């Protein structure tokens, strides 16, 4: 299956990116095709609600979102890899999700999804805003959750390497 991995951190080799890399290694070993979109290093203009797309058409912005549009249609799975920023997902990955508006008609088809997320705090309660968002998004799109790897207690780049979570991300990819 084709898997579109969308990352949201501006930190090269950051913690959520590390989870994405381990997930990708596992998924590739399991024979899947990976397409990766590092939102923080691309140009994705925020949706301006002009509605020119009619929720299923061309967007007024011809930017790097075109890559997502091209690859999401036949992807059997979409993976979101994000740091927690003020208890939500990063603005970079949110901008990509908001641009789903223009392909809304295209993506309401069954797909698998996964969430890879890292944050500094140690309180699991803080994850709720992000996991709730992920769940209602999947519910709306008709996608099914294939797994989540959520790594608390990781702040500096590399911190996640000293935890069990990269291995969990690898095993999630490998299990598909
Ligand atoms: C702008 C910003 C906001 C953050 N907000 C939170 C937060 O609300 N809760 C938290 O536990 N950590 C927060 N963090 C810490 C990051 O979530 C944490 O360092 C994470 O591992 C970063 O992932 P990355 O290495 O993939 O960028 C924040 C970091 C930044 C830069």
Short mmCIF file of C-alpha atoms and ligand atoms in Angstrom, two decimals:
data_model
loop_
_atom_site.label_atom_id
_atom_site.label_comp_id
_atom_site.label_asym_id
_atom_site.label_seq_id
_atom_site.Cartn_x
_atom_site.Cartn_y
_atom_site.Cartn_z
CA UNK A 1 0.00 0.00 0.00
CA UNK A 2 1.03 3.58 -0.53
CA UNK A 3 1.50 5.49 2.72
CA UNK A 4 1.63 9.27 2.86
CA UNK A 5 3.60 10.45 5.91
CA UNK A 6 3.03 14.11 6.78
CA UNK A 7 5.40 15.60 9.35
CA UNK A 8 4.92 18.89 11.17
CA UNK A 9 8.12 19.78 13.01
CA UNK A 10 10.56 22.46 11.88
CA UNK A 11 13.33 20.64 13.75
CA UNK A 12 15.42 18.52 11.42
CA UNK A 13 16.03 15.19 13.20
CA UNK A 14 13.62 16.26 15.93
CA UNK A 15 11.67 13.81 18.04
CA UNK A 16 8.54 13.49 15.91
CA UNK A 17 10.68 13.21 12.80
CA UNK A 18 12.59 10.39 14.48
CA UNK A 19 9.33 8.56 15.12
CA UNK A 20 8.40 9.09 11.46
CA UNK A 21 11.74 7.67 10.32
CA UNK A 22 11.36 4.54 12.42
CA UNK A 23 7.79 4.09 11.26
CA UNK A 24 8.94 4.45 7.64
CA UNK A 25 11.74 1.89 8.11
CA UNK A 26 9.25 -0.65 9.46
CA UNK A 27 6.68 0.05 6.76
CA UNK A 28 9.29 -0.22 4.01
CA UNK A 29 10.49 -3.55 5.40
CA UNK A 30 6.86 -4.70 5.27
CA UNK A 31 6.83 -3.84 1.56
CA UNK A 32 4.90 -0.58 1.58
CA UNK A 33 5.57 2.43 -0.60
CA UNK A 34 6.27 5.61 1.37
CA UNK A 35 5.69 9.16 0.26
CA UNK A 36 6.85 11.77 2.79
CA UNK A 37 5.81 15.40 3.07
CA UNK A 38 7.75 17.52 5.57
CA UNK A 39 5.28 20.38 5.96
CA UNK A 40 7.66 22.65 7.87
CA UNK A 41 10.08 22.68 4.95
CA UNK A 42 7.44 23.27 2.28
CA UNK A 43 5.29 26.19 1.26
CA UNK A 44 1.68 25.59 2.24
CA UNK A 45 -0.38 28.74 2.45
CA UNK A 46 -3.12 28.64 5.08
CA UNK A 47 -6.63 28.20 3.69
CA UNK A 48 -8.26 31.60 3.20
CA UNK A 49 -11.84 30.28 2.98
CA UNK A 50 -12.42 31.81 -0.45
CA UNK A 51 -14.34 28.66 -1.33
CA UNK A 52 -13.19 28.81 -4.96
CA UNK A 53 -12.47 25.10 -4.68
CA UNK A 54 -16.05 24.34 -3.67
CA UNK A 55 -14.54 21.79 -1.28
CA UNK A 56 -13.60 19.63 -4.23
CA UNK A 57 -11.59 21.41 -6.84
CA UNK A 58 -8.68 23.63 -7.69
CA UNK A 59 -7.17 25.77 -4.96
CA UNK A 60 -6.25 29.38 -5.63
CA UNK A 61 -2.81 28.64 -4.16
CA UNK A 62 -0.46 26.70 -6.39
CA UNK A 63 2.06 25.72 -3.76
CA UNK A 64 3.56 22.56 -2.30
CA UNK A 65 0.15 21.28 -1.24
CA UNK A 66 -0.15 20.05 -4.82
CA UNK A 67 2.17 17.22 -3.76
CA UNK A 68 -0.29 16.15 -1.06
CA UNK A 69 -3.21 16.42 -3.47
CA UNK A 70 -1.37 14.19 -5.94
CA UNK A 71 -0.38 11.49 -3.49
CA UNK A 72 -3.24 11.33 -1.00
CA UNK A 73 -5.84 10.10 -3.51
CA UNK A 74 -4.35 6.64 -3.96
CA UNK A 75 -2.68 6.40 -0.57
CA UNK A 76 -4.17 3.64 1.56
CA UNK A 77 -2.85 5.29 4.69
CA UNK A 78 -2.00 8.75 5.98
CA UNK A 79 0.37 9.22 8.93
CA UNK A 80 0.50 12.44 10.94
CA UNK A 81 3.77 13.05 12.79
CA UNK A 82 3.70 16.18 14.91
CA UNK A 83 5.16 17.81 17.98
CA UNK A 84 2.74 19.18 20.55
CA UNK A 85 2.65 22.98 20.34
CA UNK A 86 0.60 24.64 23.07
CA UNK A 87 -1.45 21.46 23.52
CA UNK A 88 -2.33 21.17 19.85
CA UNK A 89 -0.66 19.99 16.67
CA UNK A 90 1.91 22.29 15.05
CA UNK A 91 0.72 25.11 12.79
CA UNK A 92 2.72 23.62 9.94
CA UNK A 93 0.78 20.35 9.90
CA UNK A 94 -2.51 22.11 10.66
CA UNK A 95 -2.07 24.24 7.54
CA UNK A 96 -1.85 21.04 5.49
CA UNK A 97 -4.95 19.56 7.13
CA UNK A 98 -6.92 22.77 6.58
CA UNK A 99 -6.04 22.61 2.90
CA UNK A 100 -7.82 19.20 2.83
CA UNK A 101 -10.84 21.50 2.33
CA UNK A 102 -10.06 21.72 -1.38
CA UNK A 103 -9.92 17.93 -1.72
CA UNK A 104 -12.68 17.16 0.73
CA UNK A 105 -14.67 15.30 -1.89
CA UNK A 106 -11.63 13.25 -2.88
CA UNK A 107 -10.56 11.99 0.51
CA UNK A 108 -13.81 10.79 2.03
CA UNK A 109 -12.88 7.23 1.19
CA UNK A 110 -11.75 4.55 3.62
CA UNK A 111 -8.09 4.89 4.54
CA UNK A 112 -5.94 3.89 7.45
CA UNK A 113 -4.31 6.54 9.58
CA UNK A 114 -1.75 6.79 12.36
CA UNK A 115 -0.65 9.46 14.80
CA UNK A 116 2.96 9.95 15.89
CA UNK A 117 3.31 12.69 18.47
CA UNK A 118 5.95 13.97 20.88
CA UNK A 119 5.83 16.43 23.75
CA UNK A 120 7.86 17.62 26.70
CA UNK A 121 5.36 17.28 29.52
CA UNK A 122 4.75 14.07 31.39
CA UNK A 123 1.03 14.38 31.96
CA UNK A 124 -0.99 12.12 29.68
CA UNK A 125 -4.00 14.38 30.27
CA UNK A 126 -2.30 16.99 28.07
CA UNK A 127 -2.57 14.72 25.03
CA UNK A 128 -6.34 14.89 24.96
CA UNK A 129 -6.76 17.91 22.69
CA UNK A 130 -4.61 16.27 20.03
CA UNK A 131 -6.05 12.76 20.33
CA UNK A 132 -9.60 14.16 20.33
CA UNK A 133 -8.79 16.16 17.20
CA UNK A 134 -7.28 13.10 15.53
CA UNK A 135 -10.32 10.98 16.39
CA UNK A 136 -12.95 13.43 15.15
CA UNK A 137 -10.94 14.06 11.98
CA UNK A 138 -10.82 10.33 11.23
CA UNK A 139 -14.47 9.96 12.09
CA UNK A 140 -15.38 12.77 9.71
CA UNK A 141 -13.24 11.42 6.86
CA UNK A 142 -14.25 7.80 7.39
CA UNK A 143 -10.65 6.75 8.06
CA UNK A 144 -9.67 4.11 10.59
CA UNK A 145 -6.97 4.36 13.24
CA UNK A 146 -4.17 1.86 12.64
CA UNK A 147 -2.19 2.96 15.68
CA UNK A 148 -0.68 5.78 17.69
CA UNK A 149 2.76 6.33 19.12
CA UNK A 150 2.71 9.15 21.63
CA UNK A 151 5.97 10.03 23.35
CA UNK A 152 5.77 12.24 26.46
CA UNK A 153 8.74 13.66 28.32
CA UNK A 154 10.90 14.51 25.31
CA UNK A 155 12.09 18.07 24.86
CA UNK A 156 15.50 18.46 23.16
CA UNK A 157 16.30 17.01 19.78
CA UNK A 158 17.37 13.40 20.29
CA UNK A 159 15.56 12.90 23.59
CA UNK A 160 13.18 10.39 22.05
CA UNK A 161 16.13 8.15 21.17
CA UNK A 162 16.46 7.28 24.85
CA UNK A 163 12.87 6.00 25.03
CA UNK A 164 10.94 2.94 23.85
CA UNK A 165 8.90 4.99 21.35
CA UNK A 166 11.09 4.76 18.21
CA UNK A 167 10.88 0.97 18.50
CA UNK A 168 7.09 1.25 18.88
CA UNK A 169 6.93 3.39 15.73
CA UNK A 170 9.07 0.86 13.87
CA UNK A 171 6.83 -2.00 14.99
CA UNK A 172 3.71 -0.08 13.97
CA UNK A 173 5.12 0.38 10.46
CA UNK A 174 6.24 -3.22 10.26
CA UNK A 175 2.87 -4.53 11.42
CA UNK A 176 0.92 -3.04 8.53
C1 LIG B 1 6.29 26.44 20.11
C2 LIG B 1 6.42 25.26 21.02
C3 LIG B 1 5.33 24.90 21.78
C4 LIG B 1 5.39 23.78 22.62
N1 LIG B 1 4.30 23.44 23.36
C5 LIG B 1 4.36 22.37 24.17
C6 LIG B 1 3.23 22.01 24.98
O1 LIG B 1 2.18 22.62 24.95
N2 LIG B 1 3.35 20.93 25.79
C7 LIG B 1 4.49 20.20 25.85
O2 LIG B 1 4.55 19.25 26.62
N3 LIG B 1 5.57 20.49 25.07
C8 LIG B 1 5.53 21.56 24.24
N4 LIG B 1 6.61 21.88 23.45
C9 LIG B 1 7.75 20.96 23.42
C10 LIG B 1 7.71 20.02 22.21
O3 LIG B 1 6.43 19.44 22.07
C11 LIG B 1 8.74 18.90 22.36
O4 LIG B 1 10.02 19.46 22.45
C12 LIG B 1 8.67 17.92 21.20
O5 LIG B 1 9.44 16.79 21.49
C13 LIG B 1 9.16 18.59 19.93
O6 LIG B 1 9.11 17.67 18.85
P1 LIG B 1 10.12 17.82 17.62
O7 LIG B 1 11.49 17.51 18.17
O8 LIG B 1 9.63 16.82 16.64
O9 LIG B 1 10.01 19.22 17.14
C14 LIG B 1 6.58 23.00 22.65
C15 LIG B 1 7.68 23.38 21.87
C16 LIG B 1 7.62 24.50 21.07
C17 LIG B 1 8.81 24.89 20.23
#
